[in-house]
XYZ file of C-alpha atoms in Angstrom:
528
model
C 126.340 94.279 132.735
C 123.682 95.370 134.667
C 121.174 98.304 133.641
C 117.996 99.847 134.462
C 114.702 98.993 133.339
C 111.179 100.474 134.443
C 109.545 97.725 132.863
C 109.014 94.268 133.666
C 109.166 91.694 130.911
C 109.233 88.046 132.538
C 112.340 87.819 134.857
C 114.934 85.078 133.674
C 114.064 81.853 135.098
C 115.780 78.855 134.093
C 112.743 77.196 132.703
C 113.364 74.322 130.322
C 111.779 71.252 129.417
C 112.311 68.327 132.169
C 111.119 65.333 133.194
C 110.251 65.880 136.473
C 108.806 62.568 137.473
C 111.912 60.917 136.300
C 113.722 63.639 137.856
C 111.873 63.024 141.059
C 112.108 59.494 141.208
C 108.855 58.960 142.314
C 107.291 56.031 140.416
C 103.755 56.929 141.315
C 104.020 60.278 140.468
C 101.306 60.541 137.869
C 100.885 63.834 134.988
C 98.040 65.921 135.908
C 98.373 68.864 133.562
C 100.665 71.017 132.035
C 99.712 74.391 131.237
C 101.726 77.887 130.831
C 104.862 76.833 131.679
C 103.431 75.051 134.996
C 103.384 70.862 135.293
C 101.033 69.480 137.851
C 101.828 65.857 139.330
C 99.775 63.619 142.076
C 102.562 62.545 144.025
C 101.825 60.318 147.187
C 98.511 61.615 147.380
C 98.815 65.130 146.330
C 98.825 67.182 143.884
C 102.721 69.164 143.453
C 102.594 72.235 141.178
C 106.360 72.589 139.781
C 107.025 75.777 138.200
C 110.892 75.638 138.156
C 113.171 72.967 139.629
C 116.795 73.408 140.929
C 119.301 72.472 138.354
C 123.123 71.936 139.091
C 123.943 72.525 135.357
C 121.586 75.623 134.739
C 123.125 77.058 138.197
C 127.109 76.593 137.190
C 126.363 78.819 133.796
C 127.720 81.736 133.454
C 126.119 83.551 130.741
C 126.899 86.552 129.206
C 123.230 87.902 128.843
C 122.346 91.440 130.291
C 120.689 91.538 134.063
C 118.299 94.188 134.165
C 116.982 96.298 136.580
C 113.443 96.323 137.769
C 112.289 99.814 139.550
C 107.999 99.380 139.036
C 107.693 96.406 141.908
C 104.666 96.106 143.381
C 102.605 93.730 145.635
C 99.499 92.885 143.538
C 95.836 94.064 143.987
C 94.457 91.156 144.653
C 97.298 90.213 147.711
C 97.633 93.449 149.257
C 94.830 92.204 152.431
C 94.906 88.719 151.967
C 96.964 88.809 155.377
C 94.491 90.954 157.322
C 94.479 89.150 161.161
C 96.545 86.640 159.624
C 100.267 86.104 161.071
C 103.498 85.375 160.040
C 106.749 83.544 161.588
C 109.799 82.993 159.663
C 112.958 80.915 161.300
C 116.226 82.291 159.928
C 119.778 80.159 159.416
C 122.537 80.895 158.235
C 124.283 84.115 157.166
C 123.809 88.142 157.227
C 122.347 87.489 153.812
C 119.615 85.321 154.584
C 118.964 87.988 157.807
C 118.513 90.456 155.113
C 116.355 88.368 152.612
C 114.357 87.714 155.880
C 113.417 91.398 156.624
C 112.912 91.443 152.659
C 110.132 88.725 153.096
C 108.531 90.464 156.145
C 108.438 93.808 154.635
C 106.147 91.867 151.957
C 104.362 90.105 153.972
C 103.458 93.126 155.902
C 102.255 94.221 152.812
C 100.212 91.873 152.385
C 98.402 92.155 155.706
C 100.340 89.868 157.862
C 101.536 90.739 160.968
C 105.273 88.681 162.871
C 104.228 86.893 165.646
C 106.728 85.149 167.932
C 104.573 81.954 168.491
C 104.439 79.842 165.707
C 101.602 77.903 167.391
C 99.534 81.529 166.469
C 101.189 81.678 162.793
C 99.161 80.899 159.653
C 102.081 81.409 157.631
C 105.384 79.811 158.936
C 108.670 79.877 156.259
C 111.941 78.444 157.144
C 114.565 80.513 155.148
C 117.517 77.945 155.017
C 121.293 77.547 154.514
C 123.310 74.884 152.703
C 126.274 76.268 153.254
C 127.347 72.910 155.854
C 125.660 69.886 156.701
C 124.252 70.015 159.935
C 122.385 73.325 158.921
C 120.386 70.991 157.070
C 119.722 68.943 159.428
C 118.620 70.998 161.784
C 115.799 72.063 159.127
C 114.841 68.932 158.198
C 114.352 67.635 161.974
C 112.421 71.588 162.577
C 110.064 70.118 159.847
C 109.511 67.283 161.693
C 107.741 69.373 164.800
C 105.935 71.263 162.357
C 104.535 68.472 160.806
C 102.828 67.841 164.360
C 101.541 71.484 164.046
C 100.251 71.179 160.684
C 98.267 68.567 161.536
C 96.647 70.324 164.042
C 96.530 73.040 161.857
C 95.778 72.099 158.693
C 95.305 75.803 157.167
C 98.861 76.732 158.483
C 101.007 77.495 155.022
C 103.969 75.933 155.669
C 107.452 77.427 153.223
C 110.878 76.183 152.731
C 112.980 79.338 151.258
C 116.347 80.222 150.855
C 120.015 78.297 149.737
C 118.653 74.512 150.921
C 115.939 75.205 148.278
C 118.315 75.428 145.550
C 120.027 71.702 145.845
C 118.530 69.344 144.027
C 118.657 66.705 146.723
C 117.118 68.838 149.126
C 114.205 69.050 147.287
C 113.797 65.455 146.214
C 113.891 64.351 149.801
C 111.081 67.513 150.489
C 108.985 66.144 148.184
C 109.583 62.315 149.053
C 109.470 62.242 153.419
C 107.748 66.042 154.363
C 105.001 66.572 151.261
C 103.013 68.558 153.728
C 105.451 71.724 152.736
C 103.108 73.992 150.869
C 105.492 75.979 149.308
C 109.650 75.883 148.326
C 111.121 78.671 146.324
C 114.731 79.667 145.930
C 116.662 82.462 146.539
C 116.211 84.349 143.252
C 112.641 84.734 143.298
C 111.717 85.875 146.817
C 110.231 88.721 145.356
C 107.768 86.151 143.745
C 106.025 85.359 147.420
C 102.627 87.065 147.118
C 102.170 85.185 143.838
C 103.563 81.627 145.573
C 101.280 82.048 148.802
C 98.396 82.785 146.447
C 99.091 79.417 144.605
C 99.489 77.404 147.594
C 96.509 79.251 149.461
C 93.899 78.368 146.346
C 95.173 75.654 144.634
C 95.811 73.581 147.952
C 99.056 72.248 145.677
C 102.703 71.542 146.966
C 104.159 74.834 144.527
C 107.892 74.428 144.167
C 109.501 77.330 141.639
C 113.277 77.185 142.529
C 114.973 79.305 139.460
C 118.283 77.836 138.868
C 119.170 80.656 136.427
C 120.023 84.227 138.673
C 117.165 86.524 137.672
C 117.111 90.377 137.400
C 118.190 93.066 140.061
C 114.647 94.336 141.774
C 114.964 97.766 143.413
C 112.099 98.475 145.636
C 111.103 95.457 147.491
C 110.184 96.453 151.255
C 111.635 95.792 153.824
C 111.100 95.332 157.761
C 114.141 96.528 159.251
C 114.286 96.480 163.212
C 117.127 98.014 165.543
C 120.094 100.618 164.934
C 121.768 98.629 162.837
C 120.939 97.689 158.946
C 121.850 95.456 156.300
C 122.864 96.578 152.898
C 123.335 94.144 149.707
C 125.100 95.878 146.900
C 125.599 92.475 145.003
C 124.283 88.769 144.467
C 125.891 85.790 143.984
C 129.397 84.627 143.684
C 132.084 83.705 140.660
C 134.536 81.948 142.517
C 133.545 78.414 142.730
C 135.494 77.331 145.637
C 135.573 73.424 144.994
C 133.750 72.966 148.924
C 131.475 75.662 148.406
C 127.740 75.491 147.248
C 126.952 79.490 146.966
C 127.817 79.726 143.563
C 124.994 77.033 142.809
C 122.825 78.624 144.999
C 123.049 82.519 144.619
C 123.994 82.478 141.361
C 126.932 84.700 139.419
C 127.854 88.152 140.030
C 125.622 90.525 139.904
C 126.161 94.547 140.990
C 123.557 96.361 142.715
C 123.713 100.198 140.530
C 125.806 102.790 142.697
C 123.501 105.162 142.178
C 120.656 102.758 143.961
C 123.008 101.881 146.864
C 124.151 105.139 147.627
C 119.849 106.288 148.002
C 118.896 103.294 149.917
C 121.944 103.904 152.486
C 121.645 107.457 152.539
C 117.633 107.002 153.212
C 118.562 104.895 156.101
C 120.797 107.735 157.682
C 117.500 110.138 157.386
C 115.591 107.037 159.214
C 118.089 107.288 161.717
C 120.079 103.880 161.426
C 123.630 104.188 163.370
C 125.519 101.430 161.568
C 124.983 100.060 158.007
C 126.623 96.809 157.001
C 126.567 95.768 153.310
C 126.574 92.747 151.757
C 127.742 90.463 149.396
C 128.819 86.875 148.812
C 132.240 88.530 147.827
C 131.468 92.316 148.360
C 134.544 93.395 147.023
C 133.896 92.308 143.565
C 131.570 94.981 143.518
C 131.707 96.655 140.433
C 133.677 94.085 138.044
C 130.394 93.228 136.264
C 129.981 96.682 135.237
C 130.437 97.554 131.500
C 129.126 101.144 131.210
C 131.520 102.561 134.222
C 134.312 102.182 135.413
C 133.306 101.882 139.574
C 134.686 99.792 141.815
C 134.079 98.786 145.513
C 136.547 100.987 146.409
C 134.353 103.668 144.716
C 131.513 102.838 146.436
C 133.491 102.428 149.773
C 134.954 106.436 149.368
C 131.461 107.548 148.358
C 129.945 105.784 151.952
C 132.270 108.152 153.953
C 130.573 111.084 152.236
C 127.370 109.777 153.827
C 126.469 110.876 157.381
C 125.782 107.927 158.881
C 127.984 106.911 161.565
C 129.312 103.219 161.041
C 129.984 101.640 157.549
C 131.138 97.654 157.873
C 131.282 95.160 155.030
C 131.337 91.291 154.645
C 131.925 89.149 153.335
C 134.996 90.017 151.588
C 137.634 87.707 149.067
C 141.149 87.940 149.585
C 141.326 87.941 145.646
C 139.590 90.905 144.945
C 140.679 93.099 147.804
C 142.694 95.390 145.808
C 145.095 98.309 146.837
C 142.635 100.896 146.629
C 140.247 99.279 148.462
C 142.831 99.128 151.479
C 143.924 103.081 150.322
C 140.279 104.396 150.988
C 139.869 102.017 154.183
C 142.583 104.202 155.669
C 140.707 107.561 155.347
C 138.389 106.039 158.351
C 136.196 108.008 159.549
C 132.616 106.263 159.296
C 134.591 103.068 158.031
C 135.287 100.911 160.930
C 138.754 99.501 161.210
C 137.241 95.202 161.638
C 137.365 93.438 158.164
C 136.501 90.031 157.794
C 138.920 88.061 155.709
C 138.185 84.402 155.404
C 141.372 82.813 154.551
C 140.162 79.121 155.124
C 143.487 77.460 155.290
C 146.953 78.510 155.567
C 148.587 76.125 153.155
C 149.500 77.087 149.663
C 148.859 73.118 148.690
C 145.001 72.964 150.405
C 144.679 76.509 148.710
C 145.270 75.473 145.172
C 142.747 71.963 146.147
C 140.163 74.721 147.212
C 140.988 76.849 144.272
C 140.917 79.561 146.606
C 143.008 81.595 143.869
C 145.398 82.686 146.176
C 148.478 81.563 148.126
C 149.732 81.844 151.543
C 152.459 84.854 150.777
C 149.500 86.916 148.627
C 147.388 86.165 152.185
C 150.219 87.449 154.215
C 150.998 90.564 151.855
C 147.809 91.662 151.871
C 147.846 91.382 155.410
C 150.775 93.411 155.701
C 149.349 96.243 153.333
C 145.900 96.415 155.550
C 147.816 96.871 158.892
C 150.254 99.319 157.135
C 147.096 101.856 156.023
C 144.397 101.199 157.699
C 145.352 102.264 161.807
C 143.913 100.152 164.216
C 143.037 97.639 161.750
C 141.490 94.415 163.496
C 140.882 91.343 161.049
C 139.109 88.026 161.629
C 138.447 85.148 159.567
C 136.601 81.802 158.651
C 139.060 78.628 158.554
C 138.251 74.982 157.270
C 139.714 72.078 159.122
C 140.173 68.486 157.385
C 139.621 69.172 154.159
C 140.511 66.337 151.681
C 144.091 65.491 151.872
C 145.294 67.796 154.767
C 148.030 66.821 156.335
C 149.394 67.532 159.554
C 152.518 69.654 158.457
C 149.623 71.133 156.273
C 147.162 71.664 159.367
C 150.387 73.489 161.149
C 150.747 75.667 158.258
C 147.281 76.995 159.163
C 148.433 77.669 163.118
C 151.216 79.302 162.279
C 149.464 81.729 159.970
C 146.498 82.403 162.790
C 149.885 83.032 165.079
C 151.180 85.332 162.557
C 148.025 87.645 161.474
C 146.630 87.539 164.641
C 143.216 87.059 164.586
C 140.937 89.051 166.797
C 138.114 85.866 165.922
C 137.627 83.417 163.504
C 134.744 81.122 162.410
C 135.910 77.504 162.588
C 134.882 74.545 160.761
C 135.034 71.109 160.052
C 134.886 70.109 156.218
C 131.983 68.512 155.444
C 131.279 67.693 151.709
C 128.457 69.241 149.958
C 126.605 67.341 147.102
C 127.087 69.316 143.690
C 130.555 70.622 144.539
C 134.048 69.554 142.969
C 135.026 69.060 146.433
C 132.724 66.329 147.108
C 134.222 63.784 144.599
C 137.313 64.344 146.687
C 138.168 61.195 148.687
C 137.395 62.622 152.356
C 140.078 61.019 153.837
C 140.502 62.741 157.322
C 139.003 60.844 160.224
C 136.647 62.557 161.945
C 138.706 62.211 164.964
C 141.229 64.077 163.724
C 139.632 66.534 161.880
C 137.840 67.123 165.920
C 141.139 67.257 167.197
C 142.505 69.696 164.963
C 139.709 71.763 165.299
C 140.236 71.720 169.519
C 144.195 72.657 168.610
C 143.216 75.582 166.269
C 139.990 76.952 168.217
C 142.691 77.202 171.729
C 145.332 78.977 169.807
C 141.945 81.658 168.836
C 140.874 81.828 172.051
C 144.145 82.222 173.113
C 144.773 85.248 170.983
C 141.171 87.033 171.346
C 142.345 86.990 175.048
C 145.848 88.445 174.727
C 144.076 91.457 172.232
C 141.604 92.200 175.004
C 143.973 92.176 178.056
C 145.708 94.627 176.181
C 142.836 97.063 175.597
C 142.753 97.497 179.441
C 142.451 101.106 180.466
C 141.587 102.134 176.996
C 138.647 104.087 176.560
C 136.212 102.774 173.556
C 133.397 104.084 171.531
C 129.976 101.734 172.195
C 126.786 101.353 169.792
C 124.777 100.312 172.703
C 121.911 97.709 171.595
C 120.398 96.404 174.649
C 119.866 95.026 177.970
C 122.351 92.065 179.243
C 120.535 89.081 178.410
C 121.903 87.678 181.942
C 121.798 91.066 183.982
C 119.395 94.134 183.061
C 121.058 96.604 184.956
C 124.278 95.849 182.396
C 123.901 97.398 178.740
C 125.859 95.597 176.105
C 127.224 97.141 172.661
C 129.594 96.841 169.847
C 132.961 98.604 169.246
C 133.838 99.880 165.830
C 136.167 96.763 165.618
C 133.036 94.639 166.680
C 134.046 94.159 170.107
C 131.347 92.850 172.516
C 131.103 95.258 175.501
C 129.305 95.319 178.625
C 129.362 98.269 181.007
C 126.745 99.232 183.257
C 123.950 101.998 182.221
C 120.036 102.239 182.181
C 117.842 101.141 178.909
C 117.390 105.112 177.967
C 120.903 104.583 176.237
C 119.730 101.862 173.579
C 120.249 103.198 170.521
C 123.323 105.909 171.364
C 126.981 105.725 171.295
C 128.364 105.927 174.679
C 132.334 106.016 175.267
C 133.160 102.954 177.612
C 136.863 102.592 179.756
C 137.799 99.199 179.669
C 138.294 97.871 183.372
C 137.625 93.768 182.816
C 138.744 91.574 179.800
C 137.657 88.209 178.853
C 138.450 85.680 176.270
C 134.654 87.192 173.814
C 133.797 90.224 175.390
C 135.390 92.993 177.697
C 133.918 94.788 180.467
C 134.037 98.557 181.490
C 132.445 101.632 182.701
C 130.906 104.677 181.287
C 132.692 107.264 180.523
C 130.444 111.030 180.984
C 133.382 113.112 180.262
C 134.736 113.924 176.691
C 137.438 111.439 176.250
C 139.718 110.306 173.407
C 138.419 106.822 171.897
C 140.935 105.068 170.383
């Protein structure tokens, strides 16, 4: 249950007794102090301030203890100019979620006295906000930290932050702490509303600070934000329940919590006074909105009929489960008006048998009912997906299951991926017994048949006049504007820069296989 609270006792955090230097590994590692709650090690030469440590075991529970509700946030006295012609740059990977944690961070920065700057050469505060959600987003942090190391030497004031889901493995940390111990600072993803107090650490202390809470803490309302653009980002929930055996962001966000209706409905509502065009809200699996609830009975379907009452144009969603999209979810998504007609609807394989290894709850005919049902009540309806190649075990007949569905639904775009096993996760006990080369070649076979039907849906939008959130310049032609449909086409058409930040009605006249091209359309039409 979650529940309000205006005041703020210390926020859960996972803390427990640990041996870190065992946990570590580091057989040099020698005890400095330990006082409130906060163990001190020299470590290769310096000192390493752990707070909290990421903890497998601590992240898989699923407790039953109230989260609370924290209105009274605020940055504290002594931060609130520590940034004054100071700047900031923060590198973002991953998902809409860590896009949104991002602004969070730069609205408190900002704050603080920081001001964004594009060059990071110019930064004295650089934080790479990270995702663990496949390998080789890893790597690409780990060999970014290898530039900056050349920077921080230069600069040896620079504070230098690793943030976000890579910050919650265990491993991940380890190796920080072993190869790149001129990091300054690693916190997790439930206490990013702890920064002031982590930068002040760092700044005084001159200490490696790592405070990773394992253990989800409480809801905080409030937190700024720095949100640029017509378009916004919304959470309404954190974490996820599911535990997918491939999947990491149960470990890493934590379980299920709900954001209060009440506290949604304001903050969305406020953006539509500040003007926003298109909100987007978030969730690692939105549509379990609500189920945490004990005190109401309010659902995400609830929340989804309540947006329509707001007057703000454009109401999207993502990422949904196919579990928890229930019938009046798809009832209400048929009213339309300011909800768009795209849903994302990862379905990650099309076989009932590499379902059940994924423990994706679901099979292949609930997939295809539901299906059914959303293109049945909600007109127009335009779904894409995310799909997993190679996982452990897949056969070919398997793999060809997974074609046939994508020939079946339809897909207007899907996110494709190789398996790759993440430490922590059932999955990755799994014998991974798919060569690479044919997990590639699968891949090839599935990403032709997308392309192949994104192109057949846009040839036939030809002549068909569309509604366009225009958002900029063409980054390869400026006198060519480019937008988004309500279905989240990609459109080009030409137009001059006074139209950023309007809707403009757009006749298709060009399709390609990710974007279609067309001209303006002055006169009242009917968008379809």
């Amino acid at each position: 249950m979650t529940k309000g609270n205006n005041n703020s006792p210390d926020l859960k955090s996972g803390k427990g007794a640990k041996d870190y230097a065992q946990y570590f590994d580091f057989s040099d590692a020698k005890l400095i102090s330990e006082t409130e709650g906060k163990t001190t090690y020299r470590i290769k030469g310096r000192n390493v301030q752990i707070n909290s440590q990421p903890d497998y075991k601590e992240g898989k529970r699923r407790g039953k203890e109230d989260i609370e509700v924290h209105y009274d946030f605020e940055i504290p006295a002594d931060m609130v100019d520590i940034g004054e012609n100071k700047f900031y740059h923060i590198t973002t990977y991953g998902c809409q979620m860590n896009e949104h944690d991002t602004e969070t961070m730069k609205g408190l920065l900002e704050q603080m006295g920081y001001s964004s700057t594009p060059d990071r050469n110019l930064a004295d505060i650089i934080l790479l906000n990270t995702c663990a959600i496949r390998e080789n987003a890893e790597d690409k942090v780990f060999g970014e930290l290898g530039h900056l190391k050349v920077l921080k030497i230069e600069k040896p004031g620079l504070l230098l932050g690793i943030c976000g889901c890579m910050s919650q493995e265990e491993g991940v940390v380890n190796r920080i702490m072993q190869k790149h111990s001129f990091v300054d600072m690693i916190f997790g993803t439930h206490n990013i509303h702890r920064l002031p107090q982590l930068i002040k650490e760092a700044l005084f202390s001159k200490e490696l600070v790592v405070e990773v809470w394992s253990k989800e803490g409480d809801i905080i309302e409030n937190l700024p934000k720095k949100r640029e653009g017509m378009r916004a980002w919304v959470n309404i929930m954190y974490g996820c329940d599911k535990f997918c055996t491939y999947c990491i962001v149960p470990f890493t966000r934590g379980k299920e919590r709900s954001r209060r209706p009440e506290d949604v409905i304001a903050e969305v509502r406020e953006l539509a006074r500040q003007g926003f065009k298109e909100v987007t809200l978030l969730g690692q699996n939105v549509n379990a909105y609500g189920k945490d609830f004990t005190d109401i009975d309010y659902t995400f379907g609830d929340l989804m009929d309540d947006m329509r009452l707001i007057d703000i144009p454009r109401i999207r969603f993502m990422t949904s489960h196919p579990r928890d999209f229930d019938d009046k979810l798809v009832q209400v998504l048929g009213k339309g008006g300011n909800l768009v007609e795209h849903i994302h609807l990862p379905v990650q394989s099309g076989s009932t048998a590499i379902l059940k290894k994924m423990s994706r709850k679901y099979t292949r005919e609930a997939y295809q009912e539901l299906v059914r049902k959303i293109k049945a009540n909600v007109p127009g309806a335009v779904l894409s997906t995310d799909i997993i190649v190679g996982f452990p075990g897949e056969t070919e007949e398997q793999f060809e299951e997974t074609l046939s569905l994508v020939r079946e639904v339809g897909y207007d775009m899907a996110y494709t991926f190789i398996y790759s096993p993440r430490e922590g996760t059932p999955a990755a006990a799994m014998e991974d017994n798919v060569p690479m080369e044919v997990k590639s070649e699968r891949l090839q076979r599935l990403n032709s048949l997308i392309k192949e039907n994104s192109r057949i849906i846009n040839d036939g939008m030809l002549g068909e006049v569309v509604e366009v959130l225009v958002e900029g310049e063409s980054k390869n032609n400026s006198d060519m504007l480019s937008g988004r449909s309500r279905t989240n086409k990609l459109v080009h058409f030409e137009g001059t820069k006074e139209l950023i930040g309007t809707f403009v009605q757009v006749r298709i006249t060009d399709t390609k296989t990710w974007y279609i091209k067309g001209d303006r359309v002055v006169e009242a039409a009917v968008i379809h």
